[in-house]
Amino acid sequence: LTDGNKSRTSVATFVLPGLSDWRELQLTLFPVFLGVYLVTLAWNLGLIILIRTGDHLRTPMYFFLSFLSSIDICYSSSLSPRMLSDFFRGEKTISLLVCATQYFVLAWMGMSEGCLSAAMAYDRYVAIGRPLQYSAIVAPRLCQKMVAGVSGTGFLSSLAQTVPCFHLYYCRLNTIQYFFCDIPQIIILSCSHPYISQLIVFLSAIFIGLALSLVQAGIVTPGRKADLRILKRPFVGCKHSQVESSANLAPLLPAVVAQLPVRDVSLAVSLALNTALKGQFL
């Protein structure tokens, strides 16, 4: 890059040190992460095929679950193959474009999954609170619109974070102290002022978090009133309703997205195992 009479060299690649430099530990972690990734792919692909081919599973709940499985596949595939290949690479470098693409897909899928959890919560709220009107309210067209809104929200939020971050000027240090491209770890390497990028990331998190909180508040408050009405019923009916409600709410548990900062190898392994396998066991 040229600035007047001064010539400046821009960083074109980043270095990802990975989880560890110990060869023995890398050989131990590789089969663990490979197994988790393969189980995640097999389970989610099997779930999608089962839902698509089963006529009795063509309900809104299973429609959302199939979309959730698609998100999990994209999320895992944007991170795991690169991380697995780095275990056997001498130079663990990644280009600026590939790094930006990786974070864009991760953020897109992560935020879409968070928004999808709100849509699934609304579906279960209507199924439990208004069972007679459920088919009319949660129609297939509404489900398609909700999925489109979930994808669009995640896409725009991820795009708003990725573009400003990777338009910053990087000139000196290019080592990302992480095992994948994460904006907080990349921004600190910038030679230009990252205020705008940091502000956009902060506002995106506030917007998504506030929107999900409002949806949750709108669902939980009427849901508590429905619970009180259920508790006033006779014992047998109450017991049956509670068991049915617990079964309906069970699919919501895997929809929680864990995006905590990983600081050491043990936490990284626990995070990967928990995120990939929690939904399968439930």
Short mmCIF file of C-alpha atoms in Angstrom, two decimals, residues 72-275:
data_model
loop_
_atom_site.label_atom_id
_atom_site.label_comp_id
_atom_site.label_asym_id
_atom_site.label_seq_id
_atom_site.Cartn_x
_atom_site.Cartn_y
_atom_site.Cartn_z
CA ASP A 72 -24.90 -27.30 13.13
CA ILE A 73 -23.37 -28.92 10.02
CA CYS A 74 -22.34 -25.56 8.57
CA TYR A 75 -21.03 -24.34 11.92
CA SER A 76 -18.90 -27.43 12.51
CA SER A 77 -17.67 -27.61 8.91
CA SER A 78 -16.47 -24.01 8.95
CA LEU A 79 -14.19 -24.74 11.91
CA SER A 80 -13.30 -28.40 12.33
CA PRO A 81 -11.68 -29.34 8.96
CA ARG A 82 -9.27 -26.42 9.14
CA MET A 83 -8.42 -27.14 12.78
CA LEU A 84 -7.87 -30.83 12.07
CA SER A 85 -5.56 -30.13 9.14
CA ASP A 86 -3.50 -27.71 11.26
CA PHE A 87 -2.50 -30.59 13.55
CA PHE A 88 -0.23 -31.90 10.76
CA ARG A 89 0.92 -28.64 9.19
CA GLY A 90 4.28 -27.06 9.84
CA GLU A 91 3.27 -23.53 8.82
CA LYS A 92 -0.18 -22.84 10.25
CA THR A 93 -0.99 -19.82 8.11
CA ILE A 94 -4.33 -18.60 6.81
CA SER A 95 -4.98 -15.91 4.23
CA LEU A 96 -6.91 -12.76 5.06
CA LEU A 97 -9.78 -13.75 2.76
CA VAL A 98 -10.09 -17.28 4.15
CA CYS A 99 -9.90 -15.91 7.69
CA ALA A 100 -12.69 -13.43 6.97
CA THR A 101 -14.79 -16.16 5.35
CA GLN A 102 -14.33 -18.47 8.32
CA TYR A 103 -15.44 -15.87 10.83
CA PHE A 104 -18.33 -14.75 8.62
CA VAL A 105 -19.75 -18.28 8.42
CA LEU A 106 -19.17 -18.94 12.14
CA ALA A 107 -20.89 -15.70 13.17
CA TRP A 108 -23.72 -16.23 10.68
CA MET A 109 -24.46 -19.73 11.88
CA GLY A 110 -24.01 -18.86 15.56
CA MET A 111 -26.38 -15.90 15.49
CA SER A 112 -28.88 -17.76 13.32
CA GLU A 113 -28.95 -20.58 15.85
CA GLY A 114 -29.58 -18.12 18.67
CA CYS A 115 -32.47 -16.55 16.77
CA LEU A 116 -33.81 -19.98 15.85
CA SER A 117 -34.03 -20.84 19.54
CA ALA A 118 -36.46 -17.94 19.95
CA ALA A 119 -38.56 -19.19 17.01
CA MET A 120 -38.63 -22.70 18.48
CA ALA A 121 -39.62 -21.29 21.86
CA TYR A 122 -42.54 -19.46 20.24
CA ASP A 123 -43.59 -22.68 18.48
CA ARG A 124 -43.63 -24.61 21.78
CA TYR A 125 -45.44 -21.76 23.54
CA VAL A 126 -48.27 -21.85 20.99
CA ALA A 127 -48.38 -25.67 21.07
CA ILE A 128 -48.75 -25.70 24.86
CA GLY A 129 -50.77 -22.52 25.44
CA ARG A 130 -53.11 -22.71 22.41
CA PRO A 131 -53.25 -26.32 21.29
CA LEU A 132 -56.59 -25.97 19.47
CA GLN A 133 -55.40 -23.04 17.35
CA TYR A 134 -51.85 -24.37 16.92
CA SER A 135 -52.23 -25.59 13.33
CA ALA A 136 -53.82 -22.33 12.22
CA ILE A 137 -51.29 -20.07 13.97
CA VAL A 138 -48.04 -21.92 13.23
CA ALA A 139 -48.77 -22.61 9.57
CA PRO A 140 -46.09 -23.82 7.13
CA ARG A 141 -45.92 -20.38 5.51
CA LEU A 142 -45.23 -18.75 8.89
CA CYS A 143 -42.49 -21.32 9.60
CA GLN A 144 -40.82 -20.50 6.30
CA LYS A 145 -40.97 -16.79 7.05
CA MET A 146 -39.49 -17.34 10.51
CA VAL A 147 -36.61 -19.39 9.09
CA ALA A 148 -35.98 -16.73 6.44
CA GLY A 149 -35.96 -14.05 9.13
CA VAL A 150 -33.57 -16.10 11.26
CA SER A 151 -31.16 -16.57 8.35
CA GLY A 152 -31.41 -12.94 7.27
CA THR A 153 -30.78 -11.61 10.76
CA GLY A 154 -27.72 -13.81 11.22
CA PHE A 155 -26.41 -12.92 7.75
CA LEU A 156 -26.73 -9.16 8.16
CA SER A 157 -25.32 -9.19 11.68
CA SER A 158 -22.34 -11.28 10.62
CA LEU A 159 -21.74 -9.11 7.54
CA ALA A 160 -21.88 -5.94 9.65
CA GLN A 161 -19.17 -7.32 11.93
CA THR A 162 -16.91 -8.94 9.33
CA VAL A 163 -16.59 -6.17 6.74
CA PRO A 164 -15.35 -3.37 9.07
CA CYS A 165 -12.97 -5.71 10.90
CA PHE A 166 -11.21 -7.01 7.80
CA HIS A 167 -11.04 -3.56 6.23
CA LEU A 168 -8.71 -2.46 9.02
CA TYR A 169 -5.02 -2.05 8.26
CA TYR A 170 -2.75 -4.86 9.49
CA CYS A 171 0.96 -4.19 9.15
CA ARG A 172 3.11 -5.73 11.89
CA LEU A 173 2.03 -8.63 14.05
CA ASN A 174 0.07 -11.36 12.27
CA THR A 175 -0.14 -14.13 14.88
CA ILE A 176 -3.68 -14.79 16.12
CA GLN A 177 -3.42 -16.29 19.58
CA TYR A 178 -6.30 -18.65 18.99
CA PHE A 179 -7.20 -21.77 17.03
CA PHE A 180 -9.64 -20.03 14.66
CA CYS A 181 -10.29 -16.53 13.33
CA ASP A 182 -12.14 -14.59 16.03
CA ILE A 183 -12.71 -10.83 15.79
CA PRO A 184 -11.55 -9.89 19.32
CA GLN A 185 -8.25 -11.64 18.67
CA ILE A 186 -7.86 -10.07 15.22
CA ILE A 187 -8.76 -6.47 16.04
CA ILE A 188 -5.91 -6.15 18.55
CA LEU A 189 -3.44 -6.82 15.69
CA SER A 190 -4.64 -3.83 13.68
CA CYS A 191 -2.35 -0.86 13.06
CA SER A 192 -5.34 1.43 12.47
CA HIS A 193 -7.86 2.53 15.07
CA PRO A 194 -10.48 -0.23 15.53
CA TYR A 195 -13.09 1.96 17.25
CA ILE A 196 -15.74 1.64 14.51
CA SER A 197 -15.30 -2.11 14.23
CA GLN A 198 -15.49 -2.58 18.00
CA LEU A 199 -18.59 -0.37 18.18
CA ILE A 200 -20.35 -2.38 15.46
CA VAL A 201 -19.56 -5.68 17.20
CA PHE A 202 -20.87 -4.25 20.48
CA LEU A 203 -24.06 -2.86 18.94
CA SER A 204 -24.73 -6.12 17.08
CA ALA A 205 -24.45 -8.09 20.30
CA ILE A 206 -26.71 -5.62 22.12
CA PHE A 207 -29.31 -5.67 19.33
CA ILE A 208 -29.48 -9.47 19.06
CA GLY A 209 -29.40 -9.94 22.84
CA LEU A 210 -32.14 -7.35 23.44
CA ALA A 211 -34.35 -8.78 20.70
CA LEU A 212 -34.04 -12.32 22.07
CA SER A 213 -34.71 -11.05 25.60
CA LEU A 214 -37.89 -9.30 24.47
CA VAL A 215 -39.09 -12.44 22.70
CA GLN A 216 -38.34 -14.52 25.76
CA ALA A 217 -40.16 -12.05 28.02
CA GLY A 218 -43.18 -12.13 25.72
CA ILE A 219 -43.24 -15.92 25.87
CA VAL A 220 -42.38 -16.54 29.52
CA THR A 221 -44.93 -14.13 31.05
CA PRO A 222 -48.02 -15.63 29.35
CA GLY A 223 -46.47 -19.08 29.85
CA ARG A 224 -46.49 -18.62 33.62
CA LYS A 225 -50.19 -17.85 33.51
CA ALA A 226 -50.75 -21.03 31.49
CA ASP A 227 -48.77 -22.99 34.09
CA LEU A 228 -51.03 -21.64 36.84
CA ARG A 229 -54.08 -22.75 34.92
CA ILE A 230 -52.56 -26.22 34.48
CA LEU A 231 -51.79 -26.50 38.20
CA LYS A 232 -55.45 -25.82 39.03
CA ARG A 233 -56.60 -28.87 37.07
CA PRO A 234 -57.22 -32.28 38.63
CA PHE A 235 -54.15 -34.31 39.55
CA VAL A 236 -54.33 -36.80 36.65
CA GLY A 237 -54.78 -34.17 33.99
CA CYS A 238 -52.12 -31.99 35.53
CA LYS A 239 -49.62 -34.82 35.58
CA HIS A 240 -50.33 -35.68 31.96
CA SER A 241 -50.01 -32.05 30.86
CA GLN A 242 -46.74 -31.57 32.67
CA VAL A 243 -45.21 -34.69 31.13
CA GLU A 244 -46.41 -33.65 27.68
CA SER A 245 -45.07 -30.13 28.17
CA SER A 246 -41.66 -31.46 29.24
CA ALA A 247 -41.50 -33.65 26.15
CA ASN A 248 -42.38 -30.69 23.92
CA LEU A 249 -39.76 -28.45 25.50
CA ALA A 250 -36.94 -30.99 25.31
CA PRO A 251 -35.94 -30.08 21.69
CA LEU A 252 -35.24 -26.50 22.81
CA LEU A 253 -32.25 -27.48 24.94
CA PRO A 254 -29.78 -28.15 22.09
CA ALA A 255 -30.54 -24.74 20.57
CA VAL A 256 -28.29 -22.86 23.00
CA VAL A 257 -25.16 -21.59 21.30
CA ALA A 258 -21.95 -21.65 23.31
CA GLN A 259 -19.55 -18.93 22.18
CA LEU A 260 -17.42 -18.52 25.26
CA PRO A 261 -13.75 -17.52 24.85
CA VAL A 262 -11.53 -20.59 24.92
CA ARG A 263 -8.38 -20.01 27.00
CA ASP A 264 -6.85 -23.47 27.33
CA VAL A 265 -6.89 -26.90 25.76
CA SER A 266 -9.06 -28.59 28.38
CA LEU A 267 -11.79 -25.98 28.02
CA ALA A 268 -11.57 -26.17 24.23
CA VAL A 269 -12.08 -29.95 24.27
CA SER A 270 -14.99 -29.64 26.72
CA LEU A 271 -16.60 -26.91 24.60
CA ALA A 272 -16.33 -28.91 21.38
CA LEU A 273 -17.67 -32.09 22.97
CA ASN A 274 -20.54 -30.29 24.69
CA THR A 275 -21.62 -28.23 21.68
#
